[in-house]
PDB file of C-alpha atoms and ligand atoms in Angstrom:
ATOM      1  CA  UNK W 980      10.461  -3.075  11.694  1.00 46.00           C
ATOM      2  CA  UNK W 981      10.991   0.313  10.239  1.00 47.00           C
ATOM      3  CA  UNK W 982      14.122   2.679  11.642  1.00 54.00           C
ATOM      4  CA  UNK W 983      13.758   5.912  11.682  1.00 57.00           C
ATOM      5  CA  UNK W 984      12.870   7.092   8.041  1.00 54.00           C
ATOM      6  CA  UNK W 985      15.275   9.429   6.181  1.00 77.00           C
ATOM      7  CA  UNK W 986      12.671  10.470   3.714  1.00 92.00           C
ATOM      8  CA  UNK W 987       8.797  10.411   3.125  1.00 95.00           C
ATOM      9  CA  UNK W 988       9.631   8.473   0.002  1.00 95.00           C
ATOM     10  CA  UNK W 989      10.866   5.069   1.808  1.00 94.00           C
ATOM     11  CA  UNK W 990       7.597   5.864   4.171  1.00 95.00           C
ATOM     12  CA  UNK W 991       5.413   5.735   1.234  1.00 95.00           C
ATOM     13  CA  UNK W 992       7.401   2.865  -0.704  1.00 95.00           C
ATOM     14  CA  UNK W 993       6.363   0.979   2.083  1.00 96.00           C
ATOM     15  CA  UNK W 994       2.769   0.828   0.858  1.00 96.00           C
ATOM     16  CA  UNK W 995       3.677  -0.986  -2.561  1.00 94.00           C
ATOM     17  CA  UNK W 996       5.182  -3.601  -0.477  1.00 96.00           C
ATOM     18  CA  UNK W 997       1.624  -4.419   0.963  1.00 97.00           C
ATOM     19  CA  UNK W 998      -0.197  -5.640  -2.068  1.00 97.00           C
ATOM     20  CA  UNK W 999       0.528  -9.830  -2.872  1.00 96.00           C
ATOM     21  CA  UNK W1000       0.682 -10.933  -6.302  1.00 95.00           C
ATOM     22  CA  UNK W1001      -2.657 -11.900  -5.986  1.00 96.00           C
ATOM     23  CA  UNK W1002      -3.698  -8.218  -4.578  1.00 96.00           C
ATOM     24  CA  UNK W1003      -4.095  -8.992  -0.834  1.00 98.00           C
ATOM     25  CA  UNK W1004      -2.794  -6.534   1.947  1.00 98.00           C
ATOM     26  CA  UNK W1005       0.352  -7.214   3.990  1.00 98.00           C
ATOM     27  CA  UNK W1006      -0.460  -6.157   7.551  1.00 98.00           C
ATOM     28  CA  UNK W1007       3.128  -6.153   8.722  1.00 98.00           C
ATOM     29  CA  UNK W1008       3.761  -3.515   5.641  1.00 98.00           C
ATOM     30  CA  UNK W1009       0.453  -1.689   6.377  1.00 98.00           C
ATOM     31  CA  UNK W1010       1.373  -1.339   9.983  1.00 98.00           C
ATOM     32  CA  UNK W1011       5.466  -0.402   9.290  1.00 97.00           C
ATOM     33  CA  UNK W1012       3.730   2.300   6.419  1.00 97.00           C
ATOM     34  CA  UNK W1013       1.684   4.080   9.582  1.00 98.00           C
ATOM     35  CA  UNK W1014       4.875   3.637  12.244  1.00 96.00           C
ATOM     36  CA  UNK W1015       6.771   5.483   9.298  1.00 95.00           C
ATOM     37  CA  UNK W1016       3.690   8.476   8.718  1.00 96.00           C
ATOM     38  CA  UNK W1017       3.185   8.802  12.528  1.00 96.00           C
ATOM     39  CA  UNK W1018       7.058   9.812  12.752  1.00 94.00           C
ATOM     40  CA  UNK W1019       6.682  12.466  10.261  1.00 94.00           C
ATOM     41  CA  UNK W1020       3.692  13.255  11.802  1.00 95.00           C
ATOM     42  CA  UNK W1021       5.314  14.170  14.915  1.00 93.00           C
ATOM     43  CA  UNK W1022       7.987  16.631  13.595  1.00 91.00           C
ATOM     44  CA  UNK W1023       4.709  18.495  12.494  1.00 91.00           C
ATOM     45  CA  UNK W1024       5.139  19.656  16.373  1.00 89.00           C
ATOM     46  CA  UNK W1025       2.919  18.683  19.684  1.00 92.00           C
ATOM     47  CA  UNK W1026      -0.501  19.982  18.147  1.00 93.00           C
ATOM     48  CA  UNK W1027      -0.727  16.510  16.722  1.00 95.00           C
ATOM     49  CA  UNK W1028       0.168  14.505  19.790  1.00 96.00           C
ATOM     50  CA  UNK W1029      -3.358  13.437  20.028  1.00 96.00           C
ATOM     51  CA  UNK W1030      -4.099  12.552  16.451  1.00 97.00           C
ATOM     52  CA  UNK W1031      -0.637  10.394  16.701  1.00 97.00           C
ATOM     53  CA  UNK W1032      -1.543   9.051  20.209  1.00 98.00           C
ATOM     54  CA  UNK W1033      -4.448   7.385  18.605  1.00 98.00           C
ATOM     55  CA  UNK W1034      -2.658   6.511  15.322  1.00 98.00           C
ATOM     56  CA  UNK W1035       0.040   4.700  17.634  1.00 98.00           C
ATOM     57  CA  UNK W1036      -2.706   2.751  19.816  1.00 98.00           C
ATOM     58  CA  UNK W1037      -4.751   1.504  16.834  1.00 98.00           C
ATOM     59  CA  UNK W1038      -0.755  -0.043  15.212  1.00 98.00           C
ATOM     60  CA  UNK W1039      -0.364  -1.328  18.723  1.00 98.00           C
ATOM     61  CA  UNK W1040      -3.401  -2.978  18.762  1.00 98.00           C
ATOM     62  CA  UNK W1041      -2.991  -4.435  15.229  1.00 98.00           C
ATOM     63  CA  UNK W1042       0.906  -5.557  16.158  1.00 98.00           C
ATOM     64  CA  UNK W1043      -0.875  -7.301  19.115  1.00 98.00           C
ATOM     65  CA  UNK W1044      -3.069  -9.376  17.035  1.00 98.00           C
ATOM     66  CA  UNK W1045      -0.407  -9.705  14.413  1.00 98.00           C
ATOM     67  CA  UNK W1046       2.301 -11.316  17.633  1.00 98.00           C
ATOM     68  CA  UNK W1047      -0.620 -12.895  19.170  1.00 98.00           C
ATOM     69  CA  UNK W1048      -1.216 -16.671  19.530  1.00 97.00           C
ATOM     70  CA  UNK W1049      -3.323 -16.729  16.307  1.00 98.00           C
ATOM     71  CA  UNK W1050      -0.825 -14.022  14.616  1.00 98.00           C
ATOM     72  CA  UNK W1051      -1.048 -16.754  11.392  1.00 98.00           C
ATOM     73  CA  UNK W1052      -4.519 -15.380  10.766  1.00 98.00           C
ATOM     74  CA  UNK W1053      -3.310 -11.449  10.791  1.00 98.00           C
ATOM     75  CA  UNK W1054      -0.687 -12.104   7.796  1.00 98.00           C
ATOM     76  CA  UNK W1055      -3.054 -10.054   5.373  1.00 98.00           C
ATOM     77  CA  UNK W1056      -6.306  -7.910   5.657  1.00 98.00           C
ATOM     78  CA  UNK W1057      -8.139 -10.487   4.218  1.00 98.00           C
ATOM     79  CA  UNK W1058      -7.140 -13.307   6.326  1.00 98.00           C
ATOM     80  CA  UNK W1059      -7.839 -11.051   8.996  1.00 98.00           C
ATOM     81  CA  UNK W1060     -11.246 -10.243   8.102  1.00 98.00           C
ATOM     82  CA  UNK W1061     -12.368 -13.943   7.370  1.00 98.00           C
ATOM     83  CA  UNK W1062     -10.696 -15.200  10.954  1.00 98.00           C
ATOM     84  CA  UNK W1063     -12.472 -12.128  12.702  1.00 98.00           C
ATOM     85  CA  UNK W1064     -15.558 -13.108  10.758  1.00 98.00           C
ATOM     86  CA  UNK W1065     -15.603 -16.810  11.339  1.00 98.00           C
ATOM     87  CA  UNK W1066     -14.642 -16.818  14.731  1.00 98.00           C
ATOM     88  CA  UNK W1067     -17.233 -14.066  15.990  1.00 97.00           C
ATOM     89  CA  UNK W1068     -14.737 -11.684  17.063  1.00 98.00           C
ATOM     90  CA  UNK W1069     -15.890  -8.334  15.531  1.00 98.00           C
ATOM     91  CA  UNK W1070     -18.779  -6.232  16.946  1.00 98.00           C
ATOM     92  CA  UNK W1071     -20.648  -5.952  13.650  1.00 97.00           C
ATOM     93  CA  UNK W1072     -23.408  -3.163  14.697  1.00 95.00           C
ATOM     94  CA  UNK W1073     -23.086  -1.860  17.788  1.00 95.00           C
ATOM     95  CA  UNK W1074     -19.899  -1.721  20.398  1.00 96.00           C
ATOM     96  CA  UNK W1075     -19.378  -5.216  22.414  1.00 96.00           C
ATOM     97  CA  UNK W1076     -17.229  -7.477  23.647  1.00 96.00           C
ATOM     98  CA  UNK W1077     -14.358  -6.753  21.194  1.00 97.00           C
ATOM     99  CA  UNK W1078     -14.125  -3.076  20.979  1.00 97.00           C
ATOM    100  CA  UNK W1079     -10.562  -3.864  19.684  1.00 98.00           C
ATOM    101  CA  UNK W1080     -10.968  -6.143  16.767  1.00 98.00           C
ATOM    102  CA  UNK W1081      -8.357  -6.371  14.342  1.00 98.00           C
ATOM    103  CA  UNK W1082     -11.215  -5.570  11.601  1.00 98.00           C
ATOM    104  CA  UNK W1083     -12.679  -2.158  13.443  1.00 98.00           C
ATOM    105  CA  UNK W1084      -9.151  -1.158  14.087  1.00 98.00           C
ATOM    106  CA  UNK W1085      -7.710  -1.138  10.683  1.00 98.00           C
ATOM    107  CA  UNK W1086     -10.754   0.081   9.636  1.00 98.00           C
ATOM    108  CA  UNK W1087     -10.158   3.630  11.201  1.00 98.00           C
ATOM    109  CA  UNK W1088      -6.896   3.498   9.502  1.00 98.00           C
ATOM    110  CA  UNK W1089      -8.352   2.562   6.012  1.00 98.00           C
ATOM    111  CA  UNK W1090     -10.401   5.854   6.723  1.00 98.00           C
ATOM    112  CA  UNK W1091      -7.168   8.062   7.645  1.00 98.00           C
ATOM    113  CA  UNK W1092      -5.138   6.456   4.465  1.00 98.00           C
ATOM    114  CA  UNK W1093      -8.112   8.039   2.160  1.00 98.00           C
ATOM    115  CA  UNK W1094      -6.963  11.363   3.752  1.00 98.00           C
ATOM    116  CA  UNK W1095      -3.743  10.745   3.520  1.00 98.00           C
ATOM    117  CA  UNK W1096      -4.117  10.196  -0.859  1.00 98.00           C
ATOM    118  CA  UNK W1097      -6.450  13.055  -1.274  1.00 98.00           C
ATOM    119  CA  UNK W1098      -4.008  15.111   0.689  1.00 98.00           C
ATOM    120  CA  UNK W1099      -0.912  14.312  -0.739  1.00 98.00           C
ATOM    121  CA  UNK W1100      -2.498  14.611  -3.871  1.00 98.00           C
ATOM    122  CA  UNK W1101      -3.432  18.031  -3.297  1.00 98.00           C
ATOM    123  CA  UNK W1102      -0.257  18.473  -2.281  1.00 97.00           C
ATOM    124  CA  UNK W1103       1.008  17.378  -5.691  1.00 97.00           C
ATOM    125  CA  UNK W1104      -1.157  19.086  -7.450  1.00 97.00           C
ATOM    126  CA  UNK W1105      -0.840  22.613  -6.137  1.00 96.00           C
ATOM    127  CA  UNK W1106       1.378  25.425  -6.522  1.00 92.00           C
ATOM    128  CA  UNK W1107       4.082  27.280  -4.562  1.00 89.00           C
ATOM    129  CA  UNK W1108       1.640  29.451  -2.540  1.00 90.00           C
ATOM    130  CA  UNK W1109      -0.651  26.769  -2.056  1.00 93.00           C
ATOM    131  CA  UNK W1110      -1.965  26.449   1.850  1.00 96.00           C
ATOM    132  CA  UNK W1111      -1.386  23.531   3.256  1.00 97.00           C
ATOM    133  CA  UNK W1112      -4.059  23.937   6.144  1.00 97.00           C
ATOM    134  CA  UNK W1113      -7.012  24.088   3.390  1.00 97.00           C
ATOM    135  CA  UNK W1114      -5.045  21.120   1.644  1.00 98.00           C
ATOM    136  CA  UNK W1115      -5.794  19.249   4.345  1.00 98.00           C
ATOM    137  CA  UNK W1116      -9.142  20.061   5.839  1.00 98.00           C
ATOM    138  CA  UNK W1117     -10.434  19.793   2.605  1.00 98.00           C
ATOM    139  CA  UNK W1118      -8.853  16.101   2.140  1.00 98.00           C
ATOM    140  CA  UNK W1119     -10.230  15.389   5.911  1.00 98.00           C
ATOM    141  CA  UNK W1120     -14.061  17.038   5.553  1.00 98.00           C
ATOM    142  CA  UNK W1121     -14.081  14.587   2.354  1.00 98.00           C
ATOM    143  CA  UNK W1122     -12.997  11.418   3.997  1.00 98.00           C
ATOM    144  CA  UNK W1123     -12.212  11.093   7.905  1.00 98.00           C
ATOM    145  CA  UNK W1124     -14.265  14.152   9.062  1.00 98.00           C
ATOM    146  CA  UNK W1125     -17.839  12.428   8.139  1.00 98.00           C
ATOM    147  CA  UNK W1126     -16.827   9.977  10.674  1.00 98.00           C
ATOM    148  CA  UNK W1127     -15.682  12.067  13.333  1.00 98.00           C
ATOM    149  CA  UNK W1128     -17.462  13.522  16.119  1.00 98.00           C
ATOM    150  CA  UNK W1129     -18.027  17.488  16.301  1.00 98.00           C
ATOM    151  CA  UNK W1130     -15.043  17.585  19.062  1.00 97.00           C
ATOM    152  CA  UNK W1131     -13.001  15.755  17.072  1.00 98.00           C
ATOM    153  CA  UNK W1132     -13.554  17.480  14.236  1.00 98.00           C
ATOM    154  CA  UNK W1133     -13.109  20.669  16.361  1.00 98.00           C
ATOM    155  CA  UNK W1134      -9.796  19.696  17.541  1.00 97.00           C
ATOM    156  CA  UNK W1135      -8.236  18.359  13.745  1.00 97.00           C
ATOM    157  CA  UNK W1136      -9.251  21.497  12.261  1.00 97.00           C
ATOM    158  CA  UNK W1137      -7.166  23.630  15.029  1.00 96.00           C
ATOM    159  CA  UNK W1138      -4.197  21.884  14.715  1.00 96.00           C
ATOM    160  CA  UNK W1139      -4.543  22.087  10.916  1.00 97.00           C
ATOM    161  CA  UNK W1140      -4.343  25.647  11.333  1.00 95.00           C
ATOM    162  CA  UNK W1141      -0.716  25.713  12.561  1.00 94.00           C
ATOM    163  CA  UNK W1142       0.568  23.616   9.821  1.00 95.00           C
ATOM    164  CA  UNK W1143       3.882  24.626   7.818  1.00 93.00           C
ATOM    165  CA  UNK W1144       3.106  25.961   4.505  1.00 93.00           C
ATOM    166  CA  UNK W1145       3.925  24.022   1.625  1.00 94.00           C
ATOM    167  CA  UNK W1146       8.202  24.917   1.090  1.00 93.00           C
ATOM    168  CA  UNK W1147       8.667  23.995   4.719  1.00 92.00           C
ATOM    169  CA  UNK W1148       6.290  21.069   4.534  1.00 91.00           C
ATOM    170  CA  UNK W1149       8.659  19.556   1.238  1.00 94.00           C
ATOM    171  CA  UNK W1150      11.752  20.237   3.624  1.00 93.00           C
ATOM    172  CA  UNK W1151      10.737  17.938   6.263  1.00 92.00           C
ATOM    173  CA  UNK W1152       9.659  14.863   3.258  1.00 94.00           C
ATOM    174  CA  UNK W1153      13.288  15.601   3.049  1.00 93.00           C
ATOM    175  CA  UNK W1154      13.467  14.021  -0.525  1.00 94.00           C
ATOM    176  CA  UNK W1155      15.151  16.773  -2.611  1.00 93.00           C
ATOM    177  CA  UNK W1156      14.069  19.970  -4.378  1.00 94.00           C
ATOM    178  CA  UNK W1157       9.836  20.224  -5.292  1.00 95.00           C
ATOM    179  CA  UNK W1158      10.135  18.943  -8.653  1.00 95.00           C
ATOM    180  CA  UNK W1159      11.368  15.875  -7.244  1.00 96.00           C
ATOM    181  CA  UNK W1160       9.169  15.724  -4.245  1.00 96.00           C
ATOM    182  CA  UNK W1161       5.963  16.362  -6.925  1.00 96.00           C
ATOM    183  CA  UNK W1162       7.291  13.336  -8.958  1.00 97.00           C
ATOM    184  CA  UNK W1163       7.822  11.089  -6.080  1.00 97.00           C
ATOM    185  CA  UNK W1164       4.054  11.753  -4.946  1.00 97.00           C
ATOM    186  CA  UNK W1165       2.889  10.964  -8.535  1.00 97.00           C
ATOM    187  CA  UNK W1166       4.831   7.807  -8.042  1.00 96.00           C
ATOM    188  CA  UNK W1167       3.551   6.972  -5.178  1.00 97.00           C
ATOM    189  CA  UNK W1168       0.191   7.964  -5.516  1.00 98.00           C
ATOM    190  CA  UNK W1169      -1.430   5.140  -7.437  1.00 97.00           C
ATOM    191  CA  UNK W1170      -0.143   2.730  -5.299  1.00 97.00           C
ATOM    192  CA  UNK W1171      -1.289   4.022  -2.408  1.00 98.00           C
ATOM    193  CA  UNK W1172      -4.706   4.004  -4.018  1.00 98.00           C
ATOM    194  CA  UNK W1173      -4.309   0.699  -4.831  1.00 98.00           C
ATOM    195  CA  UNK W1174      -4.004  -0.507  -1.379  1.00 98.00           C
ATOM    196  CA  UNK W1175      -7.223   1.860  -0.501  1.00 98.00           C
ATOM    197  CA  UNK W1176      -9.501   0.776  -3.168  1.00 98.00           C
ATOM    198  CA  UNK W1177      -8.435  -2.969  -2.296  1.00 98.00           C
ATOM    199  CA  UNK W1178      -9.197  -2.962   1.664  1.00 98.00           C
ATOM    200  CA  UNK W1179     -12.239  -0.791   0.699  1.00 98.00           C
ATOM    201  CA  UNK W1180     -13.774  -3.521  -1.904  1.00 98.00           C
ATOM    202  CA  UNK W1181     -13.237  -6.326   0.547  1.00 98.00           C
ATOM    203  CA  UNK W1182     -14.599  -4.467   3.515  1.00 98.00           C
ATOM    204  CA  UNK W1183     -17.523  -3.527   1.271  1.00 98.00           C
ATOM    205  CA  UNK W1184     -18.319  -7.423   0.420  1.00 98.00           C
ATOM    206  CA  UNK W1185     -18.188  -8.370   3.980  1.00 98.00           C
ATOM    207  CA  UNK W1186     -20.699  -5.300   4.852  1.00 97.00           C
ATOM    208  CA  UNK W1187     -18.111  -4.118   7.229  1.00 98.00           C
ATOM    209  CA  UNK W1188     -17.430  -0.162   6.425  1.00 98.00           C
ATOM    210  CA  UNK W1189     -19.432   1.077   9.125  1.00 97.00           C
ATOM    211  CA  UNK W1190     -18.195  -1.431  11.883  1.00 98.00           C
ATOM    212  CA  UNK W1191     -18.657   0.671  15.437  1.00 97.00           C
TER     213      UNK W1191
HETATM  214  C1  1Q0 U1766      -0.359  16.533   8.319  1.00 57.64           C
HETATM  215  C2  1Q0 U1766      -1.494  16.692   9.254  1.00 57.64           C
HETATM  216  C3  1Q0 U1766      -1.999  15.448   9.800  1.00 57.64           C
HETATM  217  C4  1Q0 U1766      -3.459  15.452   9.905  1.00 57.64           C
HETATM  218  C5  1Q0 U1766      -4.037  14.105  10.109  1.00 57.64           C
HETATM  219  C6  1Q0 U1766      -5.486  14.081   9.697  1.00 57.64           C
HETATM  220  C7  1Q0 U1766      -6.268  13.171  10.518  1.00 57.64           C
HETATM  221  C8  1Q0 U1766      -6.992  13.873  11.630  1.00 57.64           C
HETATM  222  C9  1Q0 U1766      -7.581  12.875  12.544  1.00 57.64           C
HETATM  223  C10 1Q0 U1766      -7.891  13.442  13.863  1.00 57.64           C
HETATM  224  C11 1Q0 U1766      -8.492  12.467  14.802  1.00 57.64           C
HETATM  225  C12 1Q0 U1766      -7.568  11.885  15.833  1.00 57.64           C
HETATM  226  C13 1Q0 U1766      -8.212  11.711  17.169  1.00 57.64           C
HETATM  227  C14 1Q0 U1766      -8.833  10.377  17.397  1.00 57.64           C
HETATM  228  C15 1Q0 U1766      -9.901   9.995  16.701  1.00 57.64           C
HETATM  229  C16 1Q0 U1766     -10.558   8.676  16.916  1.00 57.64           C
HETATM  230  O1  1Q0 U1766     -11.759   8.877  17.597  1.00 57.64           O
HETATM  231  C17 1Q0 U1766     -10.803   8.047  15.563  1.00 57.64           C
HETATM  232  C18 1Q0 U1766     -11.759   6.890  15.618  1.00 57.64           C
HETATM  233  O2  1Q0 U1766     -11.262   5.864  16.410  1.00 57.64           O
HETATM  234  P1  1Q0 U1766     -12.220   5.214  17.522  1.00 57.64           P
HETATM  235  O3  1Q0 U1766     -11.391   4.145  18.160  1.00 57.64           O
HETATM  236  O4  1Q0 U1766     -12.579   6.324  18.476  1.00 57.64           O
HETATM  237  O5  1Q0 U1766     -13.420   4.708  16.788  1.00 57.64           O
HETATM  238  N1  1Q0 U1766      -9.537   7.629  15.016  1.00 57.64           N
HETATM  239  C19 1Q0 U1766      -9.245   7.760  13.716  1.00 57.64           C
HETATM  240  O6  1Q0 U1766     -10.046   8.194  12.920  1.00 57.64           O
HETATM  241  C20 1Q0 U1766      -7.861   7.337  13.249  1.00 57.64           C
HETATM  242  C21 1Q0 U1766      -7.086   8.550  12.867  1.00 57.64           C
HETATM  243  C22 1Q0 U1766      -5.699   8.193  12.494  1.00 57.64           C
HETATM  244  C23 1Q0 U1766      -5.010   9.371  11.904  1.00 57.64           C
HETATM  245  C24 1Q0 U1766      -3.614   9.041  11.530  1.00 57.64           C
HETATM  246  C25 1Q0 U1766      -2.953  10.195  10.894  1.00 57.64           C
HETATM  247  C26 1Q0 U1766      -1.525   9.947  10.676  1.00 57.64           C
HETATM  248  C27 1Q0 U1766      -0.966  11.067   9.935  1.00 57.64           C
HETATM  249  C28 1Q0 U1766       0.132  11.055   9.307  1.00 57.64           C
HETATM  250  C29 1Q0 U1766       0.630  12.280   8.712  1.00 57.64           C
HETATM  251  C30 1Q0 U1766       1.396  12.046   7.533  1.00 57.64           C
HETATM  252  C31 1Q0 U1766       1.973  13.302   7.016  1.00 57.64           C
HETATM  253  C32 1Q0 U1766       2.590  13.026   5.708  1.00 57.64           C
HETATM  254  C33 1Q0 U1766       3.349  14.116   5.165  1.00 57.64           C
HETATM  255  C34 1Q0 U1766       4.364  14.612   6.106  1.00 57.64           C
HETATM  256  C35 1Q0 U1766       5.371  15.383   5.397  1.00 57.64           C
HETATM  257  C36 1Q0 U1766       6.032  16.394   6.217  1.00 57.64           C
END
């Protein structure tokens, strides 16, 4: 399990450690990659309490599943999937019996980690006077946002509103002066698109990206 992370770079090094040799997703480093974003996410201040309140239940959920009596099936998102699959436990079109299936769960997270590249991408790619708050409602009308409800949506884009602008947002990654915070993020990028194209091919094959 993750301490508390000095710096957005061991948060985001966590995501290379998800992909096996033969490209599969580690849960347990999927899961200990969100615990680390949800902490950075809450020195943002209490605006986000909600969108980390529901960040934390979905890793909860997963962790149960993952410390459960079949926790052998939830070692990667594949073996996940097939379980789920084979043993009926996934609501495939409309909400059910298991409104908190390993599959659906992660699957809201797969959503939020497409933000999460686009924005830290933009955040990469921008300059000194760049605002954050358009950064990310940008990233989360392209990704998230379409699968949102109008409150929802409502609600992120306030609390986008009060983010810090870009210098103080660097401070908090707390990984050394921009230049190095920019080359960390091109680093890290690709990897985390790795793991997002990945879960997003397999989902995709098993017909499962619009599971309710
Ligand atoms: C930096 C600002 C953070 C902005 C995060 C953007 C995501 C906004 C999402 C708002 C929705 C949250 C409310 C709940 C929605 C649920 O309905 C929805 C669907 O679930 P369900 O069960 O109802 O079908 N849930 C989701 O879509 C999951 C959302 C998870 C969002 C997790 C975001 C974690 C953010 C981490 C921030 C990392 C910051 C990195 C850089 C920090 C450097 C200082």
């Amino acid at each position: 399990m993750l301490d508390f992370p000095s710096t957005l770079k061991e948060v985001l090094d966590t995501f290379k450690l998800c992909l096996s040799e033969n490209k599969e997703v580690y849960l347990e480093h999927y899961v200990a990659g969100w615990r680390g974003l949800v902490k950075f996410l809450n020195c943002l201040g209490s605006v986000f309490g909600f969108i980390s309140k529901d960040a934390v239940n979905k890793i909860k959920i997963l962790v149960t599943h993952m410390e459960g009596e079949n926790g052998s099936q939830y070692v990667t998102v594949q073996s996940m999937v097939k379980y789920e699959l084979d043993n009926e436990l996934v609501d495939l079109t409309k909400r059910g019996i298991h409104p908190e299936s390993g599959c659906r769960t992660l699957l809201r997270l797969h959503r939020a980690l497409r933000w999460l590249e686009l924005f830290l991408e933009r955040l990469r790619t921008s300059n000194e006077d760049g605002k954050t708050s358009v950064m990310c409602s940008e990233s989360y009308n392209e990704s998230l946002a379409q699968h949102h409800p109008w409150m929802v949506r409502k609600a992120a884009g306030m609390a986008f509103c009060v983010l810090p602008g870009r210098p103080a947002f660097f401070e908090v990654m707390n990984v050394g002066p921009p230049e190095q915070v920019v080359a960390m993020l091109g680093e890290a990028l690709p990897l985390i698109s790795d793991v997002y194209q990945i879960t997003e091919e397999f989902y995709a094959q098993h017909n499962m990206l619009d599971l309710p």
